[in-house]
mmCIF file of C-alpha atoms and ligand atoms in Angstrom:
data_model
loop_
_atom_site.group_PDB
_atom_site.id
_atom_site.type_symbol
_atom_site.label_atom_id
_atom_site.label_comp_id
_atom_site.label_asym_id
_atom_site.label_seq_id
_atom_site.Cartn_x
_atom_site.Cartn_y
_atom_site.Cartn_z
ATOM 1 C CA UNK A 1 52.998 84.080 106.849
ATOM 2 C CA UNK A 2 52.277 82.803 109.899
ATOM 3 C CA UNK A 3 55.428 84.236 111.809
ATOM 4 C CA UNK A 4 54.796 87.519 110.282
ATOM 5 C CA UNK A 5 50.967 87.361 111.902
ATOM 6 C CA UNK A 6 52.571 86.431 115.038
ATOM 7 C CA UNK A 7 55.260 89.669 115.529
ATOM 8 C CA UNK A 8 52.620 91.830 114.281
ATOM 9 C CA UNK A 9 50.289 90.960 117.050
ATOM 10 C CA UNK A 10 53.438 90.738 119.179
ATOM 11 C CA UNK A 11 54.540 94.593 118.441
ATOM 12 C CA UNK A 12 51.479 95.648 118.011
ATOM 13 C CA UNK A 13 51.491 94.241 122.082
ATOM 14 C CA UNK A 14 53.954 95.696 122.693
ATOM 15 C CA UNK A 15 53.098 99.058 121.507
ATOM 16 C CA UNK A 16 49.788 99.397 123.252
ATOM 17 C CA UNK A 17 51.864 98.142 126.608
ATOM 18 C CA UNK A 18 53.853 101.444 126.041
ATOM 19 C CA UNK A 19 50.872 102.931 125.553
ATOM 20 C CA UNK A 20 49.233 102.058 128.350
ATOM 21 C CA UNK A 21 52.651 102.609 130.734
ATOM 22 C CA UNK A 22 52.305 98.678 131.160
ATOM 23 C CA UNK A 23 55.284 96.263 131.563
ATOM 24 C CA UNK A 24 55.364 93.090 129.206
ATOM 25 C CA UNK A 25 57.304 91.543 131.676
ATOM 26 C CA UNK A 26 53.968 90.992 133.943
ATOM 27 C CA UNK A 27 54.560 92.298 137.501
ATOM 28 C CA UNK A 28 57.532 90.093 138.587
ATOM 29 C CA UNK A 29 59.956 91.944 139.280
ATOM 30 C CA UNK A 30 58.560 95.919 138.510
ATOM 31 C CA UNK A 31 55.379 97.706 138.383
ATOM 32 C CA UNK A 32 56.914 100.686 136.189
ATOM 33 C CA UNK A 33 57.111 101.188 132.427
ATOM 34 C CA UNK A 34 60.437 100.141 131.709
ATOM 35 C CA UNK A 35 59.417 98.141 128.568
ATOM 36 C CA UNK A 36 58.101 100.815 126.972
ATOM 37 C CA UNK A 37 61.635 102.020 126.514
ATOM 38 C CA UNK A 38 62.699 106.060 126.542
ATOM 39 C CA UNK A 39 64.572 108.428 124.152
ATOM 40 C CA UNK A 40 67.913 109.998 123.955
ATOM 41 C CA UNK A 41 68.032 112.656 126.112
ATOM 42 C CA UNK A 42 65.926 111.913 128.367
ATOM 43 C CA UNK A 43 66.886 112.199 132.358
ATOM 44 C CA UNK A 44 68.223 109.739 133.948
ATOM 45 C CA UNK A 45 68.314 110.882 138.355
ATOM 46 C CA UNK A 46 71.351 109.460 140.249
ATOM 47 C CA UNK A 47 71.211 110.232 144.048
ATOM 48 C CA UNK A 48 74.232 109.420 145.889
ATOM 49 C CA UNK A 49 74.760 109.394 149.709
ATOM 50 C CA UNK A 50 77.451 112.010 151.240
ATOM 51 C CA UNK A 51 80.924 111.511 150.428
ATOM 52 C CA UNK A 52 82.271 109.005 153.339
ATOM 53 C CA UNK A 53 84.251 107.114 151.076
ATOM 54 C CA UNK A 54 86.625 108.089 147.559
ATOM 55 C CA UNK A 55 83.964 106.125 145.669
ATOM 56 C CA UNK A 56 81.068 107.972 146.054
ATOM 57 C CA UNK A 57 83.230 110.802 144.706
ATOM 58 C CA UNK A 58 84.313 109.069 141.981
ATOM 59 C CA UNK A 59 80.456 107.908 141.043
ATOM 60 C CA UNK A 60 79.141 110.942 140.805
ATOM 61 C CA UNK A 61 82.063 112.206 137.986
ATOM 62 C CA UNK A 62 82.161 108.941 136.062
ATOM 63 C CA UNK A 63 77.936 108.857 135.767
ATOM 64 C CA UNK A 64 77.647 112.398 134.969
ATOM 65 C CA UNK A 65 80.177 111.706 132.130
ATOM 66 C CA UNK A 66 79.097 108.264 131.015
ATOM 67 C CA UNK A 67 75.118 108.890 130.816
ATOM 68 C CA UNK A 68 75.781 112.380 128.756
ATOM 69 C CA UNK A 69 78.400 110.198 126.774
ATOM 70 C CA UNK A 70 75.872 107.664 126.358
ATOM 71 C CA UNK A 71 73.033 110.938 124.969
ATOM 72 C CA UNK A 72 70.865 110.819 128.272
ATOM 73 C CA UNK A 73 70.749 114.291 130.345
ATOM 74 C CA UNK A 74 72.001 113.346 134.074
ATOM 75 C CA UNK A 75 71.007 114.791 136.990
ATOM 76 C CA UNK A 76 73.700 113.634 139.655
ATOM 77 C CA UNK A 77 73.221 114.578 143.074
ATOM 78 C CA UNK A 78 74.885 114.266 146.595
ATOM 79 C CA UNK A 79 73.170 114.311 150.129
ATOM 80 C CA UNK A 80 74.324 116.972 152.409
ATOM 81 C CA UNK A 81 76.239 115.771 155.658
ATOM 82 C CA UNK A 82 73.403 116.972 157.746
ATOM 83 C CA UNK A 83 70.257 116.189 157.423
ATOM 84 C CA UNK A 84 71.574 113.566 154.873
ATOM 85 C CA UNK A 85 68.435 111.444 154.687
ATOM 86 C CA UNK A 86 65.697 114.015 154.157
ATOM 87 C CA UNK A 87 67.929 115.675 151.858
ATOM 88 C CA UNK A 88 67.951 112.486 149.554
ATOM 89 C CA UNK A 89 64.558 112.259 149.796
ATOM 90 C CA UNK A 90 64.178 115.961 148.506
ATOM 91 C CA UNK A 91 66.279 114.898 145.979
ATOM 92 C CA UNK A 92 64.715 111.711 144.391
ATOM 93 C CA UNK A 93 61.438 113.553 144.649
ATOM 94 C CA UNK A 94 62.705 116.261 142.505
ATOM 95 C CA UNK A 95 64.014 114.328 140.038
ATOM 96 C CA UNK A 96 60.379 112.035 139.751
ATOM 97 C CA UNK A 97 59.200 115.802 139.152
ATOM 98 C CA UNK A 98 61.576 116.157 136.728
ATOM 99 C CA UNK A 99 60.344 112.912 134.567
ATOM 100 C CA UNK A 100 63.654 110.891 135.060
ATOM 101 C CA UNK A 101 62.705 107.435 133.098
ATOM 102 C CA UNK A 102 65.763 105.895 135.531
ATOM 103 C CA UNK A 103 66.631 107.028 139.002
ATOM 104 C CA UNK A 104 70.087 105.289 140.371
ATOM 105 C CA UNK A 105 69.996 105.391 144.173
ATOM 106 C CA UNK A 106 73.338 105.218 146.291
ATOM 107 C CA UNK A 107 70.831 104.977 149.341
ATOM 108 C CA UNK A 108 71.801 106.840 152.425
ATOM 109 C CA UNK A 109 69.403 105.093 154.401
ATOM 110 C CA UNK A 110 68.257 101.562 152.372
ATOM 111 C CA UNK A 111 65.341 101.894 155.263
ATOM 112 C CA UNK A 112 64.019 105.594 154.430
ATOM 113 C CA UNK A 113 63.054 105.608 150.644
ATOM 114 C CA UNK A 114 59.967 103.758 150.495
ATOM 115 C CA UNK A 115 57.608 106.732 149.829
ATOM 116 C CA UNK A 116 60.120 108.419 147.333
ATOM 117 C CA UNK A 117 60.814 104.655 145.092
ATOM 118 C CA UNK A 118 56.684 104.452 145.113
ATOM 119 C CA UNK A 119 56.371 108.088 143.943
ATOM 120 C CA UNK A 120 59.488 107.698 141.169
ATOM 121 C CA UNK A 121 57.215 103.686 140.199
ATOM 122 C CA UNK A 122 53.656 105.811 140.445
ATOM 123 C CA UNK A 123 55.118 108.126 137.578
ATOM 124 C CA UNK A 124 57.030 105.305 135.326
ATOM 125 C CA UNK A 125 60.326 105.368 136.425
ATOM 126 C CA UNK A 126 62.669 102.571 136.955
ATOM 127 C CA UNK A 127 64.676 102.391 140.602
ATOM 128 C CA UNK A 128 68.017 100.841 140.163
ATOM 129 C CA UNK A 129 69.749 100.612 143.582
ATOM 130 C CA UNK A 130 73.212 101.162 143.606
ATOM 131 C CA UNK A 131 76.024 99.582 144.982
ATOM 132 C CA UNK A 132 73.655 99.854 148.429
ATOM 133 C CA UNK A 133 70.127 97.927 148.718
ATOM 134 C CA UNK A 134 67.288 99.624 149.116
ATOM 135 C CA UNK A 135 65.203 97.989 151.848
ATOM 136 C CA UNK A 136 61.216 96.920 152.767
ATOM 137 C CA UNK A 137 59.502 97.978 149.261
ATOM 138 C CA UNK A 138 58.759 96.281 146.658
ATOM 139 C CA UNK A 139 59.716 99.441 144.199
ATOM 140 C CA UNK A 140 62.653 98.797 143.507
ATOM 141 C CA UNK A 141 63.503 97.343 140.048
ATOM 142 C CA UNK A 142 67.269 96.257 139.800
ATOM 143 C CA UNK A 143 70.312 96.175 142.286
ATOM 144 C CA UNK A 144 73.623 96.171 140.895
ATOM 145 C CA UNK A 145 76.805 95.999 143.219
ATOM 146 C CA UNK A 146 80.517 94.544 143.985
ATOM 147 C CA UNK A 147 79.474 91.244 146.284
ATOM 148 C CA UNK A 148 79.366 92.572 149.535
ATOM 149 C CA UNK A 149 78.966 89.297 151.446
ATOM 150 C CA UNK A 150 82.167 87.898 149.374
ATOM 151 C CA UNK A 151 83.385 91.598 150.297
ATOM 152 C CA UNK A 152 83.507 90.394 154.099
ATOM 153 C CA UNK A 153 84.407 86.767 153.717
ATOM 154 C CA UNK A 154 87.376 88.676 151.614
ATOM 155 C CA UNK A 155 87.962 90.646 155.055
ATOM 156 C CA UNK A 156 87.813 87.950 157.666
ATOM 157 C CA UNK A 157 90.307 85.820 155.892
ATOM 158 C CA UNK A 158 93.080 89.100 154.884
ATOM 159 C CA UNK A 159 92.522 88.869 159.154
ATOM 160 C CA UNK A 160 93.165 85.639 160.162
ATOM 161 C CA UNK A 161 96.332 85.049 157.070
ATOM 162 C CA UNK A 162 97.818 88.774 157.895
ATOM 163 C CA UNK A 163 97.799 87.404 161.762
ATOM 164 C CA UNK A 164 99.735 84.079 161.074
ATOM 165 C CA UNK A 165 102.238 85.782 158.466
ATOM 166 C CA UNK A 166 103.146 88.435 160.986
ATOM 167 C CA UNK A 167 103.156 86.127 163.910
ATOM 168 C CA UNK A 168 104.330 83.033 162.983
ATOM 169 C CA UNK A 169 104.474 81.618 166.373
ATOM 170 C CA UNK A 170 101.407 82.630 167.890
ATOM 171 C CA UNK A 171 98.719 80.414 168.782
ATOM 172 C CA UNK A 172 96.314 82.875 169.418
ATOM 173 C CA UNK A 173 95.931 86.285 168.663
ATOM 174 C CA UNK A 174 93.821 89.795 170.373
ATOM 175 C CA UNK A 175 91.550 91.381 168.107
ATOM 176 C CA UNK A 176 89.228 93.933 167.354
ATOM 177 C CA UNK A 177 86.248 94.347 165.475
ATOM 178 C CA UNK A 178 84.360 96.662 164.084
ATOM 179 C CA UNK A 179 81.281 97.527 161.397
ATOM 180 C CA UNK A 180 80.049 100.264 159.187
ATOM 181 C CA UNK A 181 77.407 102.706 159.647
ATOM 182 C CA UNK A 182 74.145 100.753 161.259
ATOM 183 C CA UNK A 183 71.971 102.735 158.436
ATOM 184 C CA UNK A 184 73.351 101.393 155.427
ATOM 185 C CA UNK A 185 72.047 97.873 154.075
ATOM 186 C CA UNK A 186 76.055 97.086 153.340
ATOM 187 C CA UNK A 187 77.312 97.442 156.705
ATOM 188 C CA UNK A 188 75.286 94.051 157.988
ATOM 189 C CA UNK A 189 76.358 92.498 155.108
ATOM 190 C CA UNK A 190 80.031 92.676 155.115
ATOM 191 C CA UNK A 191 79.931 91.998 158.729
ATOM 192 C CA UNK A 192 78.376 88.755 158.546
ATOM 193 C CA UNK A 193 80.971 87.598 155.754
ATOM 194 C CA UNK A 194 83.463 88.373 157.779
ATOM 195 C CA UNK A 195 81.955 86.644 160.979
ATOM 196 C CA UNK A 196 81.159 83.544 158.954
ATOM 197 C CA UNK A 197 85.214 83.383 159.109
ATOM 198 C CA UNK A 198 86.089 84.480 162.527
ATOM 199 C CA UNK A 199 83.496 83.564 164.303
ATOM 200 C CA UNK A 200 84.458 79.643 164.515
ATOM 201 C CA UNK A 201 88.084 80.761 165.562
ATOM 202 C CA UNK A 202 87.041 83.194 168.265
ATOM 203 C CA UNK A 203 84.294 80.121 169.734
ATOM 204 C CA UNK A 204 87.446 77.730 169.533
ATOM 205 C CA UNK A 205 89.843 80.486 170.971
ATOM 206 C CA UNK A 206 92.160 80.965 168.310
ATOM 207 C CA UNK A 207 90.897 84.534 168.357
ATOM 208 C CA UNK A 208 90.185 86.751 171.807
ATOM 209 C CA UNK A 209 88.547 89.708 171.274
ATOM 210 C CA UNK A 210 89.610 91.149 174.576
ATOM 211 C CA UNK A 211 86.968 94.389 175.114
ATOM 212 C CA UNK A 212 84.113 91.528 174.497
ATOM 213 C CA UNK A 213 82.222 93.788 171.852
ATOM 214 C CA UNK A 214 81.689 90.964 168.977
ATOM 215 C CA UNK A 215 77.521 92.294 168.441
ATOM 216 C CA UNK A 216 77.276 94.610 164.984
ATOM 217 C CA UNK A 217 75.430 97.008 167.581
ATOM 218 C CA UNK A 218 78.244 97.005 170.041
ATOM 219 C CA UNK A 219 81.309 97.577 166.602
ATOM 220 C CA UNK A 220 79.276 99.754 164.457
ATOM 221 C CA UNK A 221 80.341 103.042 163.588
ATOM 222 C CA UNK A 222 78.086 105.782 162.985
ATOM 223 C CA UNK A 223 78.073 107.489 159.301
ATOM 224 C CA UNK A 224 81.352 105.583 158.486
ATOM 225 C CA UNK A 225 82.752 108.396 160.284
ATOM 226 C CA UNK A 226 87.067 108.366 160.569
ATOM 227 C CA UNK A 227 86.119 110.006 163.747
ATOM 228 C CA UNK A 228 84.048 107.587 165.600
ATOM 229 C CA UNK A 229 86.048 104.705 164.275
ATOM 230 C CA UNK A 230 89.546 106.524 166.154
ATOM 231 C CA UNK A 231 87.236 107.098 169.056
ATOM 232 C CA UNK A 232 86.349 104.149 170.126
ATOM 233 C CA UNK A 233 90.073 102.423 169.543
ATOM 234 C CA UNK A 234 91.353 104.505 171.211
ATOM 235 C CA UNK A 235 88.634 103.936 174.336
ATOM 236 C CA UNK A 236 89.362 100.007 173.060
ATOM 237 C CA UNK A 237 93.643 100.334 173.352
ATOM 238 C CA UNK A 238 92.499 102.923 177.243
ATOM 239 C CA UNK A 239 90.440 99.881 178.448
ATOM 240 C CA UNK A 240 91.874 96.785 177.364
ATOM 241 C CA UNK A 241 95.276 96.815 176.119
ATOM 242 C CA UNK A 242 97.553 98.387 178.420
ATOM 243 C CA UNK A 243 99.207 95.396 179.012
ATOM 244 C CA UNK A 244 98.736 93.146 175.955
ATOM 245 C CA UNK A 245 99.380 94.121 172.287
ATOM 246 C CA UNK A 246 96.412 93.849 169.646
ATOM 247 C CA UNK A 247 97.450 91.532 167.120
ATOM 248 C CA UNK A 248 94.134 92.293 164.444
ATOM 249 C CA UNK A 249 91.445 94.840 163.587
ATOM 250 C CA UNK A 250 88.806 93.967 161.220
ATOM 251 C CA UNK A 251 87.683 97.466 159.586
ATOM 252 C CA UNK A 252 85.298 97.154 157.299
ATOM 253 C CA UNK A 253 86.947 100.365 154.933
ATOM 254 C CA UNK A 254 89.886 102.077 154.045
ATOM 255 C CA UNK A 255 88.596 105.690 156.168
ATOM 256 C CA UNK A 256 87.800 103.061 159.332
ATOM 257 C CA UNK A 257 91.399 101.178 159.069
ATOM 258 C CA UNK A 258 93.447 104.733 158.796
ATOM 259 C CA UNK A 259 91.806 106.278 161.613
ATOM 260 C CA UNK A 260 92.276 102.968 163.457
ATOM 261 C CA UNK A 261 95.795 102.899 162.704
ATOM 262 C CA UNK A 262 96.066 106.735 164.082
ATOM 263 C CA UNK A 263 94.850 105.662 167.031
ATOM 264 C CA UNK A 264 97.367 102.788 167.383
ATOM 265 C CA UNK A 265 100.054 105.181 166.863
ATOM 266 C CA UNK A 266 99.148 107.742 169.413
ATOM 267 C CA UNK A 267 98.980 104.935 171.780
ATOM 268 C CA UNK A 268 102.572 103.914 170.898
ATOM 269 C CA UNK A 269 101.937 100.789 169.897
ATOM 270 C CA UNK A 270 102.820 98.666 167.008
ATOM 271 C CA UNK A 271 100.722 98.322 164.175
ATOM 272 C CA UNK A 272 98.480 95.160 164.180
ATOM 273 C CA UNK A 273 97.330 93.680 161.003
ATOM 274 C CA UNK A 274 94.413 96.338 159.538
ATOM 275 C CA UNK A 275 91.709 95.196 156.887
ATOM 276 C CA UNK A 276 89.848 98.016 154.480
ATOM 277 C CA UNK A 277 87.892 98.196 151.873
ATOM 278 C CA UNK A 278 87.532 100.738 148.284
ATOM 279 C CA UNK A 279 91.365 100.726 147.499
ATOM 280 C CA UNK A 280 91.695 104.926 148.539
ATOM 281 C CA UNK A 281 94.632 106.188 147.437
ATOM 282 C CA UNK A 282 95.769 107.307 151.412
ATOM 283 C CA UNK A 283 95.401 103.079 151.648
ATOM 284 C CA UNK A 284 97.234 101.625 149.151
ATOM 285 C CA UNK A 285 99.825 104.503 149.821
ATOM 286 C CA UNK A 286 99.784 103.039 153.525
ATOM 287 C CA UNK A 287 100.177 99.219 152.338
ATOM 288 C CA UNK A 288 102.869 99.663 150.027
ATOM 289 C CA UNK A 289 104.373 101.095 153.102
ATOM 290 C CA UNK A 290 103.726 98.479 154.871
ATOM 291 C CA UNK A 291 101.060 100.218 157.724
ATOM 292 C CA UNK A 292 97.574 98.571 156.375
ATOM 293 C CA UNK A 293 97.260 95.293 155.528
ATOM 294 C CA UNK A 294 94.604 94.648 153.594
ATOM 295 C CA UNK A 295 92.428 96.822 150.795
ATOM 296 C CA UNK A 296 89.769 95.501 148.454
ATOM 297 C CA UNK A 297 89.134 96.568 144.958
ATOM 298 C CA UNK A 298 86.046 97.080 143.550
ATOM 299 C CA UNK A 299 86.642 99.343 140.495
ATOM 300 C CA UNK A 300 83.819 101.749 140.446
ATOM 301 C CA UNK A 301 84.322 102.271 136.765
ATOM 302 C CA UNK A 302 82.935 99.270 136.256
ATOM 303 C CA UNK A 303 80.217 99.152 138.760
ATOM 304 C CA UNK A 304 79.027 102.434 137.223
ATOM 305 C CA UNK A 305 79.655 101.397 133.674
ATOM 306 C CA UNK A 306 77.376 98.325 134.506
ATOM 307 C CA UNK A 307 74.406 100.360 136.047
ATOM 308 C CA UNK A 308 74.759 102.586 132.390
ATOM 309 C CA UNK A 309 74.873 99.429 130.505
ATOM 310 C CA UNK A 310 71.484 98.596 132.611
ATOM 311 C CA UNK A 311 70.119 102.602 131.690
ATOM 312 C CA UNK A 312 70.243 101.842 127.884
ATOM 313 C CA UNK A 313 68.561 98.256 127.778
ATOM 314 C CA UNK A 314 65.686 100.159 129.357
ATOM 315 C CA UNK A 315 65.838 102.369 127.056
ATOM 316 C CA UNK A 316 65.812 99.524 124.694
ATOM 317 C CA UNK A 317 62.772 98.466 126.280
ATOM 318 C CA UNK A 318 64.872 95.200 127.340
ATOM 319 C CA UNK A 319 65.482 93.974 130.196
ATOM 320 C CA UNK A 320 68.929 94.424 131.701
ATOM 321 C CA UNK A 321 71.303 91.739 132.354
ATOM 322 C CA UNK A 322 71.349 90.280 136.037
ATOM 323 C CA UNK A 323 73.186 87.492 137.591
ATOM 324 C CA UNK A 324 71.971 86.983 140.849
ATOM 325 C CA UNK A 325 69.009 86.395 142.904
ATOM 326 C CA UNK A 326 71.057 86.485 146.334
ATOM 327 C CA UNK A 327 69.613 89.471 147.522
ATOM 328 C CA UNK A 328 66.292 89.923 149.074
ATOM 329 C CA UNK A 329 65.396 93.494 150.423
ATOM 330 C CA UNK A 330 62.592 92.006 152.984
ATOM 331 C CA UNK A 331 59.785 92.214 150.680
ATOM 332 C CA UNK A 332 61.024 90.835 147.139
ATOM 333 C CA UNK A 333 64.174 89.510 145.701
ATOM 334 C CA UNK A 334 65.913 92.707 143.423
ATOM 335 C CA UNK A 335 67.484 91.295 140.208
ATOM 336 C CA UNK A 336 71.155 91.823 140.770
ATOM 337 C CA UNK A 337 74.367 92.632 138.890
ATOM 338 C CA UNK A 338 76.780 91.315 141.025
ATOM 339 C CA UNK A 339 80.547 91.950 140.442
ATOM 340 C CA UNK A 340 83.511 90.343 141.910
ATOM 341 C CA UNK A 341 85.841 91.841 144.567
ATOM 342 C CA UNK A 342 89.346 91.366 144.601
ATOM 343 C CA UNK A 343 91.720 91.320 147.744
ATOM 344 C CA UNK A 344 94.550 93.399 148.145
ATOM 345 C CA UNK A 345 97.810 93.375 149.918
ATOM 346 C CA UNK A 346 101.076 94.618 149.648
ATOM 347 C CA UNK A 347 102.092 90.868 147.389
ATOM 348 C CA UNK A 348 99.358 91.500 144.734
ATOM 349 C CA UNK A 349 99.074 95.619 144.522
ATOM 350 C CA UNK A 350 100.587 96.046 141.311
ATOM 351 C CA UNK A 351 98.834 93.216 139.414
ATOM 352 C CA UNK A 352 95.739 94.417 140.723
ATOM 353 C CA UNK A 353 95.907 97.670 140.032
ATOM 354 C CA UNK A 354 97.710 97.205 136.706
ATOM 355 C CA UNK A 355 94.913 99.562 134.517
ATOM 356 C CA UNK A 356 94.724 101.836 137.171
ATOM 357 C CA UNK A 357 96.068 104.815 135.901
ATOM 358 C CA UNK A 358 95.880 106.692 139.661
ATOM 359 C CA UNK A 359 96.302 103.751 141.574
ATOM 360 C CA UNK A 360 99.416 101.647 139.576
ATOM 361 C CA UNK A 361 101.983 104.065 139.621
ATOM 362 C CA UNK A 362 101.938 103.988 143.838
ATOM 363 C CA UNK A 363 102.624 99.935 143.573
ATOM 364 C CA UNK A 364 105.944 100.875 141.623
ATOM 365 C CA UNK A 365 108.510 100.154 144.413
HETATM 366 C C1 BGC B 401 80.292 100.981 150.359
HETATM 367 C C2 BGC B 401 81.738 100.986 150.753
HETATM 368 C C3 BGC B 401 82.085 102.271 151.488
HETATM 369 C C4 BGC B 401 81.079 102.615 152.563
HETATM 370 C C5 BGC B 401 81.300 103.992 153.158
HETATM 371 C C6 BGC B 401 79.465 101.227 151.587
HETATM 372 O O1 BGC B 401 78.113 101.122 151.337
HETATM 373 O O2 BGC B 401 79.950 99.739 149.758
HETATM 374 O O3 BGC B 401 82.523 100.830 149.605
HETATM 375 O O4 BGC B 401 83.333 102.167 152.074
HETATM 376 O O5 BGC B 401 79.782 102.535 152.052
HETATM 377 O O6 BGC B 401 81.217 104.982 152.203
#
């Protein structure tokens, strides 16, 4: 009797929270309505950033089939190239107009969304970032992403064991470094992974870094552009490496380590050891051919099919499943999904890519 007393009160809570647009999960971690759950069909907004990288690509085909799969009505959309940020903006504020109950945000600019995730929270939406954090607001509900710190620790090591397998006598080695695009919350993060390895090896001279640019300002690359990355090697190889070889580049993708390894080539040199990142098929074509090093996987079927998974709890009125409290976005810490990221080379290709059904059939040698 008395248990039944207790989950009336408790639903009838619960109900009048709905009601009311309130969360039952007290402020913590949202200010929107996602307890109150939301029907099938409703909208569910995911804004993606322009298409610098085969995932993004992928994302925006396997979400607009997985959330109609799943009965919700997506509205996927991609930033232009130009005017990328505003355009997102536009974007996000169409789809609050729209009454999305979920918006998933592949931010362009983590830095620039603070009015749009306040206007998507003001009307009862839920902000999940994806795969990218959004940064300096405290609207933002969930984060769900491959590890991106563990993504650069990944990197710095594929360096430093590439190195000493194809130069088994050296004692030191000249390398080069550089970073993603300086407005996306990733880029920091996979540099400082990968400097938490290098770093003690270049300050006890295992590793020179011969041009002297080692500061994420001085290596970035703007928009993760295959242009800028060949660019500046190339002014790297003109300045500093007419007479000594380059034993490493750190890239922090797969676009960044091709264009990189163009740029070797024109300059007729031998390939050093290349890192990467997103396992694009251009990459893993180049590994198994012995060109790029190093890839990582991070299967964006599964990162998306975890952000749906997170789309119908809410509509549940649950909470979705997180597993981290690493990440905090300068204001709050975002409940995270966090997967794991797997290395890459040419030794582990076809075991890695073994349910691949693009990827496996390149590791067949
Ligand atoms: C993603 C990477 C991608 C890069 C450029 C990053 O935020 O995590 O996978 O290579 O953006 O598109």
């Amino acid at each position: 009797m008395r248990k039944f007393a207790i989950t009336t009160v408790a639903i009838a809570g619960v109900a009048l929270m709905a009601l009311s647009g309130c969360s039952s999960r007290g402020s913590s971690t949202s200010g929107s309505g996602d307890a109150a759950g939301f029907k099938s069909g409703s909208v569910i907004g995911v804004a993606l950033p322009d298409k610098t990288s085969e995932n993004w690509v992928l994302a925006g085909k396997l979400f607009t089939d997985g959330l109609t799969s799943a009965g919700y009505k997506p509205d996927v959309q991609y930033a232009a190239a130009t005017n990328t940020v505003a355009d997102q903006q536009n974007q996000i504020a169409s789809m609050v107009t729209k009454g999305a109950k979920v918006i998933i945000i592949g931010a362009k600019d983590g830095g620039q969304l603070s009015s749009q995730v306040q206007q998507a929270h003001d009307a009862g939406a839920v902000v999940i970032a994806y795969d990218r954090l959004i940064l300096n607001t405290k609207n933002v509900d969930y984060y769900v992403a491959y590890d991106n710190e563990k993504v650069g620790e990944l990197q710095g090591q594929a360096l430093l064991d590439g190195m000493k397998a194809k130069y088994p006598d050296a004692k030191t080695y000249n390398i080069e470094l550089f970073s993603g695009s300086s407005d996306d919350a990733n880029a920091p993060v996979f540099f400082k992974g990968a400097m938490k390895i290098l770093q003690p090896k270049i300050d006890d001279g295992t590793l020179k870094v011969l041009s002297g640019q080692t500061d994420i300002k001085q290596t970035a690359t703007a928009g993760w552009l295959a242009q800028n990355a060949q660019s500046r090697m190339d002014t790297l190889l003109a300045g500093n490496y007419a007479n000594a070889e380059i034993n490493g580049v750190l890239s922090p993708n797969d676009t960044l380590a091709r264009a990189i390894i163009t740029s070797v080539k024109a300059a007729g040199k031998p390939i050093p050891i290349v890192t990467g990142q997103d396992s694009e098929v251009e990459s893993v074509k180049s590994i198994m051919a012995g060109e790029q090093y190093s890839t990582i996987n991070k299967d964006t079927t599964k990162l998306v099919a975890q952000s749906i998974d997170m789309v119908k709890a809410l509509a549940k009125g649950s909470k979705p499943a997180t597993n981290s409290t690493d990440y905090n976005n300068g204001v709050k810490v975002v409940p995270t999904y966090l997967l794991p990221p797997q290395l890459v080379t040419k030794a582990n290709a076809a075991e890695s890519y073994k349910n691949d059904a693009t990827l496996e059939p390149l590791t067949q040698q």
